[in-house]
Coordinates of C-alpha atoms and ligand atoms in Angstrom, one line a residue:
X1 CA -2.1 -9.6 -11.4
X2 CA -1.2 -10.0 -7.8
X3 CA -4.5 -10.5 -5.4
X4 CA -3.3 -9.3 -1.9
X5 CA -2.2 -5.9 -1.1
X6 CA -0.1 -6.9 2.0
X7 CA 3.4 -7.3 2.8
X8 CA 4.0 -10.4 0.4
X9 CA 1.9 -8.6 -2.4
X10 CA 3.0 -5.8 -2.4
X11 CA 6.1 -6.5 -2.4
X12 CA 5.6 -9.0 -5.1
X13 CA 3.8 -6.2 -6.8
X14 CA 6.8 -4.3 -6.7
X15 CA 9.5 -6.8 -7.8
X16 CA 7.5 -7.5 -10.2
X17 CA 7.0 -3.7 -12.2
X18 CA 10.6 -3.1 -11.3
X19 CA 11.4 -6.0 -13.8
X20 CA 8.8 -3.8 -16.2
X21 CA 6.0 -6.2 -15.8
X22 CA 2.4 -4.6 -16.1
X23 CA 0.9 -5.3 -12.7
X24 CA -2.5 -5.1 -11.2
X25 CA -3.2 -5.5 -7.5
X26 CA -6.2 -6.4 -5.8
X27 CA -7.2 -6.2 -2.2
X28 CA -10.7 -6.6 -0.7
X29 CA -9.6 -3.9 1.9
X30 CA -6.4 -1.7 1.6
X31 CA -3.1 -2.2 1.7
X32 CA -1.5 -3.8 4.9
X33 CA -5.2 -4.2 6.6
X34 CA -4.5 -7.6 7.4
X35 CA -2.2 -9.5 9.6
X36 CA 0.4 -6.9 8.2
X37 CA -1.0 -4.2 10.3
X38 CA -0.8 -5.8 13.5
X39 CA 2.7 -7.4 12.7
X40 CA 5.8 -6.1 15.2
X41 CA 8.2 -6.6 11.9
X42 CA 10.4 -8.7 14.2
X43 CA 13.6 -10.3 11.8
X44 CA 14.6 -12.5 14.3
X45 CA 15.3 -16.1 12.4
X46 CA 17.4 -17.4 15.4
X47 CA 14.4 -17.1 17.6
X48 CA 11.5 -18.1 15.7
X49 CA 13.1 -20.7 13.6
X50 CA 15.5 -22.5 15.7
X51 CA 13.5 -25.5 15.9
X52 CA 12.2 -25.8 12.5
X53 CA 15.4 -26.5 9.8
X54 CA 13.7 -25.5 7.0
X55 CA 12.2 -22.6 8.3
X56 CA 15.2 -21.6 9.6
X57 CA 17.1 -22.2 5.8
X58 CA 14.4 -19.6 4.5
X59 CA 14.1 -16.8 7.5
X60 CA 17.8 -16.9 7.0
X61 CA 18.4 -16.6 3.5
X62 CA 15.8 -13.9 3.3
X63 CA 17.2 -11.5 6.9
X64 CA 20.2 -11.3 4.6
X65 CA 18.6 -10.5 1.4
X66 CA 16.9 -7.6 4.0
X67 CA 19.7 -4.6 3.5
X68 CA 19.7 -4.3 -0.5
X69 CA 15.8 -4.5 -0.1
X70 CA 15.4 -1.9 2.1
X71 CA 18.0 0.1 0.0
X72 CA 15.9 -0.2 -3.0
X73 CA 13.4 1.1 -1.7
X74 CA 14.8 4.7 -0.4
X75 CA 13.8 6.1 -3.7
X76 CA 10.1 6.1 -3.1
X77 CA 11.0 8.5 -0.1
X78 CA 8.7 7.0 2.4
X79 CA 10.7 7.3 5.8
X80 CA 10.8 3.4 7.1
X81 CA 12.5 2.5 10.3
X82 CA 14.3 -0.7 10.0
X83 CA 17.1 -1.4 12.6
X84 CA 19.4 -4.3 13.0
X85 CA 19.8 -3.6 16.8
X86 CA 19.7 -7.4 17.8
X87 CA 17.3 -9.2 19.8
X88 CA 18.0 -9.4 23.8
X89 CA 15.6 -13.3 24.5
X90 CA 15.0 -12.5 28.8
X91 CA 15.5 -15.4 31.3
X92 CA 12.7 -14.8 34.4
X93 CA 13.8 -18.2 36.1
X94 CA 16.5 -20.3 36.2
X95 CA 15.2 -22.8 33.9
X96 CA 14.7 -20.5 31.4
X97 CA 18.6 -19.3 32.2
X98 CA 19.8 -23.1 31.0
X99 CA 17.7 -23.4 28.2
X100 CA 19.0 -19.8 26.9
X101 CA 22.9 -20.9 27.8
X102 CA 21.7 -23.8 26.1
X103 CA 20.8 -21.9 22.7
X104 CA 24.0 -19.8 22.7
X105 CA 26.1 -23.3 22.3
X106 CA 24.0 -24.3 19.1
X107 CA 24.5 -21.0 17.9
X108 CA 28.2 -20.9 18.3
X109 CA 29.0 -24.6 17.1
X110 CA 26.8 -22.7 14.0
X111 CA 28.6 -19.4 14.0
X112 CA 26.0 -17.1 14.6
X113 CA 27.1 -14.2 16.9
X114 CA 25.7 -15.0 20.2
X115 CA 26.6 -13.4 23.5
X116 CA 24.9 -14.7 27.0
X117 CA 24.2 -11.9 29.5
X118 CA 24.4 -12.6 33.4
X119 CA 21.3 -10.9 35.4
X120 CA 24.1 -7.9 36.0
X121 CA 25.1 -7.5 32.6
X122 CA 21.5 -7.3 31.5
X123 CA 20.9 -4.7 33.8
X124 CA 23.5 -2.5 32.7
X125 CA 23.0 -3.7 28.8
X126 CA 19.5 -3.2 29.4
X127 CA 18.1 -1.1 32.2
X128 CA 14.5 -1.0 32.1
X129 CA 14.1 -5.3 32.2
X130 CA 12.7 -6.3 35.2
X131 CA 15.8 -6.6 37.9
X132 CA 15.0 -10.2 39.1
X133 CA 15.8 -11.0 35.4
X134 CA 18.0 -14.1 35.2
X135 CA 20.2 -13.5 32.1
X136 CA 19.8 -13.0 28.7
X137 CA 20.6 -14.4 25.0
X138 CA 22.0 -11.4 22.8
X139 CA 21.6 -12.2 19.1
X140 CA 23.5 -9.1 17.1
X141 CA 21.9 -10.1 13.7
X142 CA 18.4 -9.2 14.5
X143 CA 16.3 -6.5 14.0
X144 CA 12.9 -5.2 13.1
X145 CA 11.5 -2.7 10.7
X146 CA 7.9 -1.1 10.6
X147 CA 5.5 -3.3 8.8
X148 CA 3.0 -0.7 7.9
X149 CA 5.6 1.8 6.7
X150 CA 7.2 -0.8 4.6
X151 CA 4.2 -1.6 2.9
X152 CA 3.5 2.1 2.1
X153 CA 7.0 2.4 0.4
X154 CA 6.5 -1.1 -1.3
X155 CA 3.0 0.6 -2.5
X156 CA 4.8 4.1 -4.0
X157 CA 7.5 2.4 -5.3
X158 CA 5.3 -0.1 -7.8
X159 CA 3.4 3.1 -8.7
X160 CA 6.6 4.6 -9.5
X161 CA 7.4 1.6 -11.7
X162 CA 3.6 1.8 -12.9
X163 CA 1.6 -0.7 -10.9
X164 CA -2.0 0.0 -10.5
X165 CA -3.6 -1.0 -6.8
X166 CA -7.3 -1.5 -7.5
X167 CA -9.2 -1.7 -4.0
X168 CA -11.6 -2.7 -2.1
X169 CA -12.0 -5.3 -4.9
X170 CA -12.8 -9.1 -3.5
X171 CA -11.1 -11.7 -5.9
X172 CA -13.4 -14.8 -5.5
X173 CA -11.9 -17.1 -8.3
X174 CA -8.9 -18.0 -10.5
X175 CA -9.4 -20.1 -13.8
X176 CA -6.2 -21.2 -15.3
X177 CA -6.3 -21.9 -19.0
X178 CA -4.3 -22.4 -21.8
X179 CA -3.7 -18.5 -23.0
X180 CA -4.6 -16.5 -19.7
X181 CA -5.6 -16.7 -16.1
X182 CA -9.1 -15.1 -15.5
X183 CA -9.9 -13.3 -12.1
X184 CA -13.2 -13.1 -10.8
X185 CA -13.9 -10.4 -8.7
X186 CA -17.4 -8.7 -7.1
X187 CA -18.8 -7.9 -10.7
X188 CA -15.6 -8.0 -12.5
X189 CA -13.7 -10.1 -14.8
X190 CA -9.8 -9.5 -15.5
X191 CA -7.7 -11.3 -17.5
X192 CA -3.6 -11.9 -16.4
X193 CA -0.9 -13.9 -17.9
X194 CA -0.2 -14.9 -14.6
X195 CA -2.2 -14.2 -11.0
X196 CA -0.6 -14.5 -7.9
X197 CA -2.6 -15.2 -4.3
X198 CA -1.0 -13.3 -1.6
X199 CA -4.1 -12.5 0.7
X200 CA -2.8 -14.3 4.1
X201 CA -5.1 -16.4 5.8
X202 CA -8.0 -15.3 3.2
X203 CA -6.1 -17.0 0.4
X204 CA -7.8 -20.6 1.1
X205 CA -11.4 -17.9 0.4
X206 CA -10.3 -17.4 -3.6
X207 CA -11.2 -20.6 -5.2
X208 CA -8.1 -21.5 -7.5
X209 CA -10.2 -23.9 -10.4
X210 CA -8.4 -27.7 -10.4
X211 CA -7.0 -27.1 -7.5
X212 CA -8.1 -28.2 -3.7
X213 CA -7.8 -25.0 -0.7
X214 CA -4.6 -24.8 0.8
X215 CA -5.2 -26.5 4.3
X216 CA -4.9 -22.8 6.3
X217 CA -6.4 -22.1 9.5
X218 CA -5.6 -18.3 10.6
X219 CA -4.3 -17.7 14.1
X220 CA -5.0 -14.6 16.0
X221 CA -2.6 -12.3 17.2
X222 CA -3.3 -9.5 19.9
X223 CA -0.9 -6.8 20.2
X224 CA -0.5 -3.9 22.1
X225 CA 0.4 -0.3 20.8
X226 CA 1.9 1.5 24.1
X227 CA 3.7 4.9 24.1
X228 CA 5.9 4.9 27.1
X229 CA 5.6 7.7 29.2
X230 CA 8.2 6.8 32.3
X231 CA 12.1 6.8 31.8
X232 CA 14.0 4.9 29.2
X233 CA 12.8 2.6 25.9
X234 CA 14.2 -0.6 26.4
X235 CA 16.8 0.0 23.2
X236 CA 16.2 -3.1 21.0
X237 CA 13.9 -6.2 20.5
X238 CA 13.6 -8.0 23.7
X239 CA 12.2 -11.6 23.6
X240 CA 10.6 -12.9 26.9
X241 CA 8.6 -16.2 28.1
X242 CA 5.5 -14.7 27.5
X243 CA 5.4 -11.9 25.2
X244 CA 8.1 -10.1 23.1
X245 CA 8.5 -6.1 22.4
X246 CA 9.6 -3.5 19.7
X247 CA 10.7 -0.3 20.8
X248 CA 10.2 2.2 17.8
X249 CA 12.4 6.0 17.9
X250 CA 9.1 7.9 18.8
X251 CA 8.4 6.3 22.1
X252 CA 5.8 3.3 20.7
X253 CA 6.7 -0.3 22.1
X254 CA 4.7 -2.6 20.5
X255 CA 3.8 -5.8 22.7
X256 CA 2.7 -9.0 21.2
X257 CA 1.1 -11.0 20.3
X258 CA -1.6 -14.2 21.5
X259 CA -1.6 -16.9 19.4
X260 CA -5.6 -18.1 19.1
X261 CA -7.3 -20.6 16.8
X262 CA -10.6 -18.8 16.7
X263 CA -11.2 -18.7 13.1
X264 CA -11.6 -15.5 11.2
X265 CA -12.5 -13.2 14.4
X266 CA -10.4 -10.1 14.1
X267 CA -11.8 -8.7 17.4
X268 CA -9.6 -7.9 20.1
X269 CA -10.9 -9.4 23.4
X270 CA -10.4 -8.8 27.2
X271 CA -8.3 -11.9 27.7
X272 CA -6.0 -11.2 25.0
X273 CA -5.1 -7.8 26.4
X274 CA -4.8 -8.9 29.9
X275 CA -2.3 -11.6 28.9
X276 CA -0.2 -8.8 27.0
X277 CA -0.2 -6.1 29.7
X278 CA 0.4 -9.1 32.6
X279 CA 3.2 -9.9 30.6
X280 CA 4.7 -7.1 29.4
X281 CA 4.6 -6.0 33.2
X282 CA 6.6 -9.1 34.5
X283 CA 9.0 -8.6 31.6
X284 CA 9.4 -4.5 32.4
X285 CA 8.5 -2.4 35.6
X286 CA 7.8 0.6 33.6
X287 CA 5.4 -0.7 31.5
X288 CA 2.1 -0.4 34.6
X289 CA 2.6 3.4 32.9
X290 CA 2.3 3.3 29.9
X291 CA -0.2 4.4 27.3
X292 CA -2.2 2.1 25.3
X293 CA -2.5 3.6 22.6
X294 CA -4.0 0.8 20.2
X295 CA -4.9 -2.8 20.4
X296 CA -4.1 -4.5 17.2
X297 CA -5.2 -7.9 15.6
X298 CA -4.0 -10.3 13.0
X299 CA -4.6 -13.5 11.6
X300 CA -1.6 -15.3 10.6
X301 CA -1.8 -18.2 8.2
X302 CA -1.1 -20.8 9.4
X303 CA 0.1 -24.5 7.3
X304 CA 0.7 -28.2 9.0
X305 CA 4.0 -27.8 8.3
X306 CA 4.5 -23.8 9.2
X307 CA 6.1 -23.5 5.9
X308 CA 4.7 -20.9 3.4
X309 CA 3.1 -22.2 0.3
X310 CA 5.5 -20.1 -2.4
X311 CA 5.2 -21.2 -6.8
X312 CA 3.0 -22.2 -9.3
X313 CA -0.3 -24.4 -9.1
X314 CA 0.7 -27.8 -11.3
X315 CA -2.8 -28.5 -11.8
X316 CA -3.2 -24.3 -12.7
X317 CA 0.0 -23.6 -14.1
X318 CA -0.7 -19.6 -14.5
X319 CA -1.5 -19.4 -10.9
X320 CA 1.0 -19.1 -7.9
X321 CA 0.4 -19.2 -4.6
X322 CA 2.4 -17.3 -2.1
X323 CA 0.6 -17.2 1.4
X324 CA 1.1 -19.4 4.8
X325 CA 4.2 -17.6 6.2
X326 CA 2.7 -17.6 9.5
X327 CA 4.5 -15.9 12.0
X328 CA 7.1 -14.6 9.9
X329 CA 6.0 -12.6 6.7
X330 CA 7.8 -9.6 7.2
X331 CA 10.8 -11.5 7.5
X332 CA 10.1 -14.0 4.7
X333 CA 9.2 -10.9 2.4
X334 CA 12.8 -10.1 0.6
X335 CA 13.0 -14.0 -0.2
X336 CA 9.0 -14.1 -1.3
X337 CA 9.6 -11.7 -3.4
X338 CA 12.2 -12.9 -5.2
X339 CA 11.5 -16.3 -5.6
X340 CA 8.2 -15.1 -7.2
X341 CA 9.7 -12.2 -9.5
X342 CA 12.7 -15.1 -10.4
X343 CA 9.9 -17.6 -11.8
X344 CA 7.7 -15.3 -13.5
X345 CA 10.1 -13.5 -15.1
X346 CA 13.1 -15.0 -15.5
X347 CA 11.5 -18.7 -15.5
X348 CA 14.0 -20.0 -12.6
X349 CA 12.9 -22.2 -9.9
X350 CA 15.0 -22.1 -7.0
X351 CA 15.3 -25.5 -5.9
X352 CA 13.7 -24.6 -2.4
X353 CA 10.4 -23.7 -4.0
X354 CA 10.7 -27.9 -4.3
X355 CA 10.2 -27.9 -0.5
X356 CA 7.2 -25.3 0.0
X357 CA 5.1 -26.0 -3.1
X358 CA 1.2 -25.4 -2.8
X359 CA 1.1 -28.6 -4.4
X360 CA 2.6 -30.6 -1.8
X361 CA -0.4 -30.6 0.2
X362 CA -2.1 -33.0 -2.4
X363 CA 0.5 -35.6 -2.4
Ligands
LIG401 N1 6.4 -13.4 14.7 C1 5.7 -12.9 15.8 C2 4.3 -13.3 15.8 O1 3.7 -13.9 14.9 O2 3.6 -13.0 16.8

């Protein structure tokens, strides 16, 4: 049983009845209606990462598990843009300039594909980037792909393997003991051999028994759904001081995101879209024109250490968590997945799973 019908569950969901396992997922809403649906799919490990070693290790490994992943899942036919178009990270000042030439040396001494841009460069590499534009980092291995989309393929393909989603159904407990794992849920009881927790920042909310809350706090993310309506999409992932954007092949650029510790508020609020459009406006000229055509909201969940909490419970053996990727669950996905699917059903623990146990909280 998988509780969590978002990117990491499903996904789970669908590792898991590939390998023929009967699976059951539960989600208190639907499937990617939580900080899936206002995720911009960035796979940019280079940029969120650099700074974090073992986060980088993992966003790493998993961006290059992402092509046979995305291959698998062709045969549920559900049309999912995923691109590998690089990221372009935009330089407004000369400070930013240094820091960016800065990055492209650690990246070469690691030999990552890395090429600086000077403001005229850019401008010709990039045309719709503000002109006063400094420079920027080009990273060729980056990319995006379409959160929602991917979940909706993750979703057919486990049907078409024979998972069952059950939903809106609220787990509110685990109970590990020694023959089966019981959910409890509204007015229902299921029994598993084995239940994951994938519901994001709402994971802490379904009590595992034995076993203390993961220490999660979600952070808010505001984004902005614009259609462009003047000239040219920027043509790839551009990363700037204050926002980043996703151009997608029907005209959308998503802008994002604030990140707010305002507990579980999913509302979108004045502030948060006037710090997107300010930003997106210094970052791109066109943008004053655009549409909006939605505001979206997420809570990521967030750990101390901004690692996710991915394996088995000690103290609940039949229960594993995998939640807390944070800013990066569409990129941690192919790697989630597998890591889960490996220990459940062919008993391997990776040794990373060492490193981003739920248990390690309680040490
Ligand atoms: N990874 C982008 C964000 O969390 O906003």
């Amino acid at each position: 049983m998988v509780v969590g019908a978002g990117v990491i569950g499903a996904s789970i969901a669908d590792a898991l009845a590939d390998r023929g396992v009967s699976v059951t997922v539960l989600d208190m809403r639907g499937p990617a209606r939580g900080a899936t649906q206002a995720s911009a799919g960035i796979l940019a490990p280079y940029l969120e990462a650099h700074d974090h070693p073992a986060l980088l290790d993992l966003t790493s490994r998993s961006l290059s598990l992402y092509p046979a992943f995305m291959e698998k899942l062709a045969a549920a036919d559900v049309p999912v843009e995923f691109a590998r178009t690089g990221t372009l990270e935009v330089a407004l000042d000369d400070e930013e300039a240094r820091r960016l030439q800065g990055m492209k040396a650690w990246l070469d001494a690691r030999g990552v594909e890395a090429e600086w841009l000077d403001s005229s460069a850019l401008g010709e590499r990039e045309p719709t980037v503000h002109p006063s534009a400094r420079g920027g980092l080009f990273i060729a291995a980056h990319g995006f792909v379409r959160a929602r989309a991917l979940v909706a393929a993750l979703v057919a393909h486990a049907k078409m393997s024979g998972a069952i989603f059950e939903m809106p159904v609220e787990a509110a407990s685990v109970e590990s003991s020694r023959d089966a794992a019981v959910v409890r849920a509204d007015d229902r009881r299921y029994e598993a051999d084995a239940v994951v927790v994938a519901a994001g920042s709402w994971s802490k909310r379904v009590r595992v028994a034995n076993v203390a809350a993961l220490p999660m706090r979600p952070v808010r993310g505001q984004l902005l759904h614009l259609t462009w309506t003047d000239g040219e999409l920027p043509r790839r992932v551009i990363w700037g001081p204050r926002c980043y954007a996703v151009p997608w092949s029907d005209r959308s650029l998503l802008v994002g995101a604030t990140m707010e510790d305002v507990g579980f508020d999913e509302e979108p609020t004045v502030a948060g879209v006037q710090a997107m459009t300010t930003a997106a406006s210094s970052l791109f000229p066109a943008a004053a024109s655009a549409r909006i055509e939605a505001i979206r909201v997420g809570l990521r969940p967030k750990l101390p250490d901004e690692l996710p909490a991915i394996g088995r419970y000690a103290r609940a053996p039949r229960v594993i968590a995998a939640s807390g990727h944070y800013r990066n669950g569409v990129l941690l996905t192919p790697l989630t997945a597998a890591l889960v699917s490996g220990l459940l059903v062919d008993g391997v623990e990776d040794p990373v799973l060492a490193q981003i146990s739920p248990d390690r909280f309680e040490r």
